[in-house]
Amino acid sequence: MKAKQEFKVVPKFPEKLSALKRMAYNVIFSWQNEIRDVFQRIDPKLWEQSGHNPVVLMSLVEQERLNELEQDTGFTSQLEEVAHRFDLYMAAPPLDQGRTCVAYFSAEFGLTTCVPIYSGGLGILAGDHLKSASDLNIPLVGVGLLYQEGYFAQYLNNDGWQMESYPVNDFDAMPVVQVKDANGQPLKVYVTFKDRQAAIAVWRVQVGRVPLYVLDTDLDENPPDIRGTTAQLYGGDRETRIRQEIVLGVGGVRALKAMGLTPTVIHMNEGHSAFSALERINILRQDQGLSFDAAREVVQASTVFTTHTPVPAGNDTFHPELARAYLEEYGKELGISWPVLLGYGRVNPRDDQEPFGVTPLSLRLASHANGVSKLHGLVSRHMWQSIWPKTPVEDTPIDSVTNGIHVSTWASREISRLFTRYLGQDWKEDPDPERIWQFIRQIPLSELWRAHCHCRERLIAFARRALFRQLKNQGAPASSLQKAMEIFSPDTLTIGFARRFATYKRATLLFSDPERLDRILNNPERPIQIIVAGKAHPQDNEGKAFIKQIIHYSREKRFNNRVLFIENYNIFLASLLTSGCDVWLNNPRRPLEACGTSGMKALANGVLNLSILDGWWDEGYAPQYGWAIGSGEEEANQQLQDLTESQALYNLLERQVAPSFYTRTSDGIPLAWCEMMRESIKDLVPRFSSHRMVRDYYERFYRQCSDRYNKLVSDNFKAATEQAAWRQKLMTNWADLAILELSGEVGTVKTVGETVTVDAKVRLANLEPEDVTVEVYYGAMDHQGEFTNREILAMSPVRREGEAWAYQAKIDCQQAGRYGYTIRITPSREKLGNPFVMGLITWA
């Protein structure tokens, strides 16, 4: 029988303890150790039972205990000091207040274990982005989805096969608060699925100074299938996925509007939020009466898009008929026909068989697009170059901003204390990271080593308990349970491998030659132990087979005390592994790892990386920081590549990694190893922190987009209307542009320091010089006359000659070599934030 009415009873918090409630609903506790310490001090046992969730802790703590704490002057003094610092942090005014407001959209956010709305690296990156925006006080809000079941919980059956369960999230037991409207009622916005209306509730997760608004369709007024739209992260079929992306993109923009928020910049973290660009166009048409073209100018100028996926299959696409069922009527609201809207989502708009893709849509409606490492930017330019067929690969408008990690989230408590002691109390928010991280040199190697050993001991203790639980759940005998509590040694070289079990990450590469691996791991003088964790997508049977294979190896007698798989990888386990291992192993098939931020988390703890030169390690590696597997080769023969790189991995473990770890001073410190730890922290942490990453976005993209947005919307959108008319003029006249004559010093020999004069006559038809940019495209050449690198030099209009314009530029000869040049015309760089987005280019 169900109750007719319900009510809730919570402890009564004394006034002296009221700050606890304020801090419990801000996930700043996930990176501020002093706040966590306060909650843990309330009841250490209950803190562990709650899963480090202060909301659950405060609902379970006994009233008697709260009354005791009120009289505990030591506790109240600590709380008062921590709350004071928290309030000062929250009260600081944001940068560029009033001119910039960034809305950061992502399908997942990894903030803390008690907000399980993430699956892996994409979500953790998004969470770290919000945390750094908070620390740097950048005016930003997040927009995501609040999943009823989140991503799955992983457990293994007796044969080592991954199984999935979907625990239901209790929003009352999470640090989330429902957003209310002006009448105090739950705020709702609506979207349309085919011909049915879907209601969406809005919740807020406070991330330091940054609010994250998450959307939820599990409402009584929705029919069951619509209620389940936000049930699971990356669950369901293609129809569920397009609904989720409509809720995120269209519903997210409508939610911001309903709360009175008008972002000057939208940052789409992956293509899941592509529809946010369309909805912004829709709102500008409805509210301001703009044409589609004028509204698009505003939206495109103020949109940033980050792609994370280096393989075409990882980019969401929808069958044209499915897309039509959900978007054709919406296209009419936008003022464009269905074929035009469909074309925005196709690489080739004229290919009737091509599905509708959110990545082409995002690329066409953003003024700035980027990959997440330098190598990934290059891969992405090759992947999507055909959207701009007349543009060379190197000019494809996809830049790169290398990912980073939020250091104060991922640095262990022991390492954080060292940073505070030697870098100063404010290292987490210091605006000059390059300067402050140089003080890492002052940390004595002995202190660094002791701190790391504590982390390894904690990891091994957890690993034993985890294996005990796994075996117990599988019905293992008492003898196996006893052995589980003795597995591994806290003094043995420990390698960590933990990530999503996609096949390109090659989780079983280390096991390619079991006999040789046996000799390496069981070397009596230099033993090695390996801890593995990670989830395969529920539909990825190949990934699941990798997990099963590792489980079977771990059960062999020779590997029984050397290899361990810990199930249900999450943020908490990741923090233990990336701080407690000695070496972080990453061996993807280059160049398919977009970035690989888990290695950065290890880096923040002085854990040394042993990795393929892919993603971030391709730009971060140097011999004093860790080890590279191979030299960046990309073999067409995958079997040969796997064989070659597995042997290179074994050689490194035998000849470099293990000897370095076990070569100790008389007091047991591996000096050379610790030097590498210290050097990697000093040089690489500031380069690969999310503070650096968010500053890059702010300085390179956000400010420019915000300035263009404010300019376009000023004077009742006059500039936007003029910009749309100007774009139309370019589209109408571009076919008549021509480079009539290219002249200059041809075949001459110059010495370094001289210049080469380039002259050109250009027919601009009905356009003027301020409408276009004429450039010299020059650089060194190979033996076939192809550019090996290129430079761009703007040409200046010198005079009008009848129907043509004369342009001139001078190339500085700075280095000896064989050089060449050509000329091109693009739309004006001054009038467009990105001159290549229109796809208009004329070459000599």
Tab-separated table of C-alpha atoms in Angstrom, residues 491-810:
chain	number	residue	atom	x	y	z
A	491	ASP	CA	56.562	-1.462	-1.268
A	492	THR	CA	56.289	-2.890	-4.789
A	493	LEU	CA	56.441	-0.866	-7.997
A	494	THR	CA	52.772	-0.343	-8.886
A	495	ILE	CA	51.473	0.363	-12.392
A	496	GLY	CA	47.998	1.780	-12.945
A	497	PHE	CA	45.866	1.337	-16.051
A	498	ALA	CA	42.349	2.713	-15.723
A	499	ARG	CA	40.107	4.121	-18.443
A	500	ARG	CA	37.140	3.436	-20.674
A	501	PHE	CA	37.537	0.015	-22.266
A	502	ALA	CA	37.237	1.142	-25.872
A	503	THR	CA	39.151	-1.237	-28.129
A	504	TYR	CA	41.514	1.438	-29.503
A	505	LYS	CA	42.865	1.952	-25.967
A	506	ARG	CA	44.313	-1.588	-26.157
A	507	ALA	CA	43.813	-2.616	-22.537
A	508	THR	CA	45.317	-6.042	-23.221
A	509	LEU	CA	48.496	-4.820	-24.951
A	510	LEU	CA	50.473	-5.440	-21.754
A	511	PHE	CA	49.384	-9.096	-21.872
A	512	SER	CA	50.484	-9.687	-25.488
A	513	ASP	CA	53.320	-11.993	-24.346
A	514	PRO	CA	52.229	-13.580	-21.020
A	515	GLU	CA	55.477	-15.507	-20.583
A	516	ARG	CA	57.636	-12.409	-20.860
A	517	LEU	CA	55.225	-10.453	-18.672
A	518	ASP	CA	55.492	-13.214	-16.062
A	519	ARG	CA	59.270	-12.799	-15.952
A	520	ILE	CA	58.980	-9.025	-15.632
A	521	LEU	CA	56.311	-8.941	-12.908
A	522	ASN	CA	57.841	-11.744	-10.854
A	523	ASN	CA	61.453	-10.612	-11.032
A	524	PRO	CA	62.635	-11.435	-7.486
A	525	GLU	CA	64.758	-8.288	-7.230
A	526	ARG	CA	62.463	-5.873	-9.077
A	527	PRO	CA	58.846	-7.083	-8.834
A	528	ILE	CA	55.955	-5.142	-10.403
A	529	GLN	CA	52.222	-5.193	-9.653
A	530	ILE	CA	49.433	-3.886	-11.888
A	531	ILE	CA	46.022	-2.484	-10.957
A	532	VAL	CA	43.452	-2.219	-13.754
A	533	ALA	CA	40.026	-0.568	-13.728
A	534	GLY	CA	37.523	0.733	-16.227
A	535	LYS	CA	34.135	0.202	-17.820
A	536	ALA	CA	33.155	-0.952	-21.290
A	537	HIS	CA	30.033	0.560	-22.859
A	538	PRO	CA	27.084	-1.818	-22.236
A	539	GLN	CA	26.848	-2.535	-25.980
A	540	ASP	CA	30.616	-2.939	-26.516
A	541	ASN	CA	31.166	-6.685	-26.351
A	542	GLU	CA	34.749	-6.359	-27.599
A	543	GLY	CA	35.559	-4.076	-24.673
A	544	LYS	CA	33.880	-6.497	-22.289
A	545	ALA	CA	35.958	-9.327	-23.743
A	546	PHE	CA	39.102	-7.337	-22.903
A	547	ILE	CA	37.977	-7.092	-19.280
A	548	LYS	CA	37.225	-10.809	-19.142
A	549	GLN	CA	40.641	-11.622	-20.603
A	550	ILE	CA	42.401	-9.531	-17.926
A	551	ILE	CA	40.310	-11.139	-15.178
A	552	HIS	CA	41.330	-14.594	-16.405
A	553	TYR	CA	44.998	-13.628	-16.442
A	554	SER	CA	44.695	-12.252	-12.902
A	555	ARG	CA	43.403	-15.647	-11.723
A	556	GLU	CA	46.399	-17.558	-13.068
A	557	LYS	CA	48.770	-18.606	-10.315
A	558	ARG	CA	51.719	-16.686	-11.808
A	559	PHE	CA	49.717	-13.423	-11.884
A	560	ASN	CA	47.547	-13.989	-8.823
A	561	ASN	CA	49.524	-11.569	-6.667
A	562	ARG	CA	50.603	-9.321	-9.520
A	563	VAL	CA	47.456	-8.316	-11.483
A	564	LEU	CA	44.197	-6.989	-10.048
A	565	PHE	CA	41.065	-5.638	-11.703
A	566	ILE	CA	38.937	-3.383	-9.484
A	567	GLU	CA	35.339	-3.107	-10.627
A	568	ASN	CA	33.078	-0.034	-10.853
A	569	TYR	CA	35.605	2.650	-11.784
A	570	ASN	CA	34.497	6.095	-10.558
A	571	ILE	CA	35.913	9.446	-9.435
A	572	PHE	CA	36.853	8.185	-5.978
A	573	LEU	CA	38.719	5.153	-7.321
A	574	ALA	CA	40.371	7.341	-9.970
A	575	SER	CA	41.706	9.656	-7.268
A	576	LEU	CA	43.202	6.713	-5.359
A	577	LEU	CA	44.800	5.214	-8.454
A	578	THR	CA	46.220	8.420	-9.926
A	579	SER	CA	47.839	9.292	-6.606
A	580	GLY	CA	48.837	5.829	-5.342
A	581	CYS	CA	50.371	4.209	-8.416
A	582	ASP	CA	54.016	4.794	-9.293
A	583	VAL	CA	53.558	4.615	-13.064
A	584	TRP	CA	50.526	5.533	-15.166
A	585	LEU	CA	50.272	3.386	-18.284
A	586	ASN	CA	48.468	4.542	-21.435
A	587	ASN	CA	48.841	2.652	-24.704
A	588	PRO	CA	46.169	3.728	-27.206
A	589	ARG	CA	46.546	3.207	-30.930
A	590	ARG	CA	47.913	6.554	-32.144
A	591	PRO	CA	46.339	8.946	-33.126
A	592	LEU	CA	42.994	7.875	-31.669
A	593	GLU	CA	43.452	9.255	-28.128
A	594	ALA	CA	42.077	12.783	-28.302
A	595	CYS	CA	43.849	13.848	-25.112
A	596	GLY	CA	43.962	11.326	-22.244
A	597	THR	CA	43.566	13.443	-19.126
A	598	SER	CA	43.969	10.549	-16.661
A	599	GLY	CA	47.726	10.847	-17.186
A	600	MET	CA	47.530	14.505	-16.177
A	601	LYS	CA	45.789	13.529	-12.932
A	602	ALA	CA	48.661	11.141	-12.216
A	603	LEU	CA	51.117	13.898	-13.120
A	604	ALA	CA	49.613	16.189	-10.454
A	605	ASN	CA	50.667	13.601	-7.876
A	606	GLY	CA	54.176	13.031	-9.187
A	607	VAL	CA	53.165	9.700	-10.747
A	608	LEU	CA	55.314	9.128	-13.843
A	609	ASN	CA	53.717	8.534	-17.222
A	610	LEU	CA	54.577	5.620	-19.488
A	611	SER	CA	52.626	6.249	-22.646
A	612	ILE	CA	52.268	6.134	-26.403
A	613	LEU	CA	53.047	9.528	-27.953
A	614	ASP	CA	49.398	10.398	-28.429
A	615	GLY	CA	47.057	13.070	-27.090
A	616	TRP	CA	48.612	15.328	-24.456
A	617	TRP	CA	51.732	13.147	-23.973
A	618	ASP	CA	52.751	13.842	-27.579
A	619	GLU	CA	53.324	17.482	-26.601
A	620	GLY	CA	54.264	16.958	-22.945
A	621	TYR	CA	56.827	14.150	-23.154
A	622	ALA	CA	60.527	14.637	-22.493
A	623	PRO	CA	62.923	12.018	-21.053
A	624	GLN	CA	63.151	13.844	-17.709
A	625	TYR	CA	59.372	13.508	-17.183
A	626	GLY	CA	58.629	9.856	-17.983
A	627	TRP	CA	58.783	7.342	-20.827
A	628	ALA	CA	57.476	7.164	-24.376
A	629	ILE	CA	56.447	3.871	-25.977
A	630	GLY	CA	57.722	4.110	-29.535
A	631	SER	CA	58.440	7.277	-31.463
A	632	GLY	CA	54.989	8.325	-32.642
A	633	GLU	CA	54.671	5.759	-35.445
A	634	GLU	CA	51.305	5.152	-37.126
A	635	GLU	CA	51.287	1.729	-38.774
A	636	ALA	CA	48.626	0.647	-41.271
A	637	ASN	CA	49.206	-2.939	-40.125
A	638	GLN	CA	47.605	-2.940	-36.666
A	639	GLN	CA	48.908	-6.376	-35.710
A	640	LEU	CA	52.455	-5.292	-36.489
A	641	GLN	CA	51.946	-2.074	-34.543
A	642	ASP	CA	50.631	-3.975	-31.516
A	643	LEU	CA	53.560	-6.414	-31.616
A	644	THR	CA	56.168	-3.692	-31.989
A	645	GLU	CA	54.761	-1.489	-29.235
A	646	SER	CA	54.160	-4.327	-26.788
A	647	GLN	CA	57.818	-5.322	-27.117
A	648	ALA	CA	58.873	-1.678	-26.664
A	649	LEU	CA	56.719	-1.563	-23.512
A	650	TYR	CA	58.353	-4.707	-22.092
A	651	ASN	CA	61.815	-3.337	-22.860
A	652	LEU	CA	61.069	-0.093	-21.028
A	653	LEU	CA	59.745	-1.921	-17.966
A	654	GLU	CA	62.754	-4.245	-17.799
A	655	ARG	CA	65.566	-1.874	-18.683
A	656	GLN	CA	64.475	1.554	-17.468
A	657	VAL	CA	61.354	1.717	-15.297
A	658	ALA	CA	62.020	-1.068	-12.783
A	659	PRO	CA	65.787	-0.419	-12.421
A	660	SER	CA	65.161	3.280	-11.811
A	661	PHE	CA	62.481	2.588	-9.180
A	662	TYR	CA	64.570	0.056	-7.255
A	663	THR	CA	67.873	1.945	-7.313
A	664	ARG	CA	67.865	3.430	-3.803
A	665	THR	CA	70.056	5.454	-1.502
A	666	SER	CA	71.052	4.061	1.902
A	667	ASP	CA	67.878	5.553	3.406
A	668	GLY	CA	65.672	3.921	0.770
A	669	ILE	CA	64.969	6.852	-1.547
A	670	PRO	CA	65.139	6.409	-5.356
A	671	LEU	CA	66.783	9.772	-6.061
A	672	ALA	CA	66.687	9.641	-9.874
A	673	TRP	CA	63.035	8.598	-9.764
A	674	CYS	CA	62.138	11.389	-7.356
A	675	GLU	CA	63.970	13.932	-9.527
A	676	MET	CA	61.719	12.902	-12.408
A	677	MET	CA	58.671	13.260	-10.156
A	678	ARG	CA	59.676	16.763	-9.115
A	679	GLU	CA	60.636	17.906	-12.603
A	680	SER	CA	57.396	16.642	-14.141
A	681	ILE	CA	55.317	18.438	-11.491
A	682	LYS	CA	57.291	21.673	-11.847
A	683	ASP	CA	57.228	21.885	-15.628
A	684	LEU	CA	54.103	20.016	-16.717
A	685	VAL	CA	51.436	20.666	-14.074
A	686	PRO	CA	51.043	24.367	-14.957
A	687	ARG	CA	50.954	23.477	-18.668
A	688	PHE	CA	48.315	20.789	-18.274
A	689	SER	CA	46.059	22.279	-15.611
A	690	SER	CA	42.461	23.257	-16.299
A	691	HIS	CA	43.313	26.749	-14.998
A	692	ARG	CA	45.596	27.152	-18.022
A	693	MET	CA	42.959	25.558	-20.261
A	694	VAL	CA	40.124	27.823	-19.117
A	695	ARG	CA	42.363	30.889	-19.389
A	696	ASP	CA	43.140	29.842	-22.959
A	697	TYR	CA	39.440	29.619	-23.786
A	698	TYR	CA	38.757	32.934	-22.076
A	699	GLU	CA	41.569	34.883	-23.704
A	700	ARG	CA	41.454	33.310	-27.175
A	701	PHE	CA	37.732	32.673	-27.651
A	702	TYR	CA	35.366	33.873	-24.917
A	703	ARG	CA	36.381	37.536	-24.853
A	704	GLN	CA	36.436	37.826	-28.637
A	705	CYS	CA	33.052	36.093	-28.968
A	706	SER	CA	31.569	38.230	-26.229
A	707	ASP	CA	32.840	41.442	-27.818
A	708	ARG	CA	31.378	40.436	-31.188
A	709	TYR	CA	28.074	39.489	-29.570
A	710	ASN	CA	27.798	42.819	-27.756
A	711	LYS	CA	28.615	44.663	-30.959
A	712	LEU	CA	26.074	42.743	-33.041
A	713	VAL	CA	23.189	43.156	-30.589
A	714	SER	CA	23.819	46.871	-29.939
A	715	ASP	CA	21.561	49.558	-31.362
A	716	ASN	CA	18.611	47.179	-31.657
A	717	PHE	CA	20.604	44.551	-33.589
A	718	LYS	CA	21.517	46.993	-36.335
A	719	ALA	CA	24.994	45.498	-36.765
A	720	ALA	CA	23.582	41.964	-36.992
A	721	THR	CA	21.201	42.994	-39.757
A	722	GLU	CA	24.007	44.767	-41.605
A	723	GLN	CA	26.295	41.759	-41.159
A	724	ALA	CA	23.650	39.441	-42.641
A	725	ALA	CA	23.224	41.759	-45.635
A	726	TRP	CA	27.000	41.922	-46.068
A	727	ARG	CA	27.251	38.115	-45.982
A	728	GLN	CA	24.526	37.892	-48.611
A	729	LYS	CA	26.421	40.394	-50.776
A	730	LEU	CA	29.532	38.211	-50.517
A	731	MET	CA	27.635	35.041	-51.417
A	732	THR	CA	26.023	36.755	-54.423
A	733	ASN	CA	29.228	38.275	-55.833
A	734	TRP	CA	31.921	35.792	-54.864
A	735	ALA	CA	31.799	33.832	-58.123
A	736	ASP	CA	32.852	36.970	-60.011
A	737	LEU	CA	36.008	37.534	-57.936
A	738	ALA	CA	39.261	36.725	-59.673
A	739	ILE	CA	42.998	37.143	-59.279
A	740	LEU	CA	43.796	38.568	-62.716
A	741	GLU	CA	47.529	38.857	-62.429
A	742	LEU	CA	50.233	37.708	-60.052
A	743	SER	CA	53.617	39.308	-60.530
A	744	GLY	CA	56.730	39.814	-58.517
A	745	GLU	CA	60.291	38.745	-58.286
A	746	VAL	CA	60.124	35.270	-59.785
A	747	GLY	CA	63.112	32.955	-59.837
A	748	THR	CA	65.298	35.430	-58.029
A	749	VAL	CA	67.899	34.579	-55.423
A	750	LYS	CA	67.754	36.570	-52.211
A	751	THR	CA	70.000	36.630	-49.205
A	752	VAL	CA	68.723	36.361	-45.643
A	753	GLY	CA	67.440	39.761	-44.520
A	754	GLU	CA	66.245	40.916	-47.959
A	755	THR	CA	62.620	41.061	-49.094
A	756	VAL	CA	60.618	39.699	-52.019
A	757	THR	CA	57.980	42.052	-53.442
A	758	VAL	CA	54.682	40.447	-54.493
A	759	ASP	CA	52.194	42.324	-56.715
A	760	ALA	CA	48.728	41.233	-57.726
A	761	LYS	CA	45.753	42.581	-59.659
A	762	VAL	CA	42.422	41.502	-58.242
A	763	ARG	CA	38.907	41.869	-59.640
A	764	LEU	CA	36.515	42.438	-56.749
A	765	ALA	CA	33.369	42.731	-58.895
A	766	ASN	CA	30.775	44.571	-56.781
A	767	LEU	CA	32.799	44.244	-53.585
A	768	GLU	CA	35.189	46.707	-51.973
A	769	PRO	CA	38.637	46.107	-50.421
A	770	GLU	CA	37.149	46.288	-46.913
A	771	ASP	CA	34.910	43.314	-47.789
A	772	VAL	CA	37.782	40.923	-48.395
A	773	THR	CA	41.232	39.943	-47.221
A	774	VAL	CA	43.870	39.363	-49.904
A	775	GLU	CA	46.848	37.369	-48.634
A	776	VAL	CA	50.173	35.967	-49.731
A	777	TYR	CA	50.335	32.281	-48.842
A	778	TYR	CA	54.029	31.389	-48.713
A	779	GLY	CA	56.528	29.026	-47.181
A	780	ALA	CA	59.231	26.410	-47.639
A	781	MET	CA	58.662	23.740	-50.302
A	782	ASP	CA	59.618	20.112	-50.807
A	783	HIS	CA	61.100	18.636	-53.989
A	784	GLN	CA	57.629	18.349	-55.535
A	785	GLY	CA	56.817	22.011	-54.994
A	786	GLU	CA	54.402	21.325	-52.113
A	787	PHE	CA	54.462	23.583	-49.059
A	788	THR	CA	56.070	21.907	-46.053
A	789	ASN	CA	54.898	24.754	-43.835
A	790	ARG	CA	53.215	28.025	-44.598
A	791	GLU	CA	52.952	31.598	-43.456
A	792	ILE	CA	50.219	34.136	-44.165
A	793	LEU	CA	50.906	37.766	-45.048
A	794	ALA	CA	48.141	40.303	-45.664
A	795	MET	CA	48.424	42.313	-48.863
A	796	SER	CA	47.538	46.001	-48.974
A	797	PRO	CA	45.367	47.620	-51.679
A	798	VAL	CA	47.633	50.148	-53.413
A	799	ARG	CA	45.401	51.705	-56.081
A	800	ARG	CA	42.431	51.076	-58.314
A	801	GLU	CA	43.179	50.257	-61.942
A	802	GLY	CA	39.935	50.294	-63.907
A	803	GLU	CA	37.844	47.333	-62.741
A	804	ALA	CA	40.760	45.871	-60.788
A	805	TRP	CA	42.627	46.666	-57.596
A	806	ALA	CA	46.389	46.516	-57.312
A	807	TYR	CA	47.674	44.807	-54.133
A	808	GLN	CA	51.207	44.540	-52.817
A	809	ALA	CA	53.127	42.847	-50.009
A	810	LYS	CA	56.756	42.219	-49.120
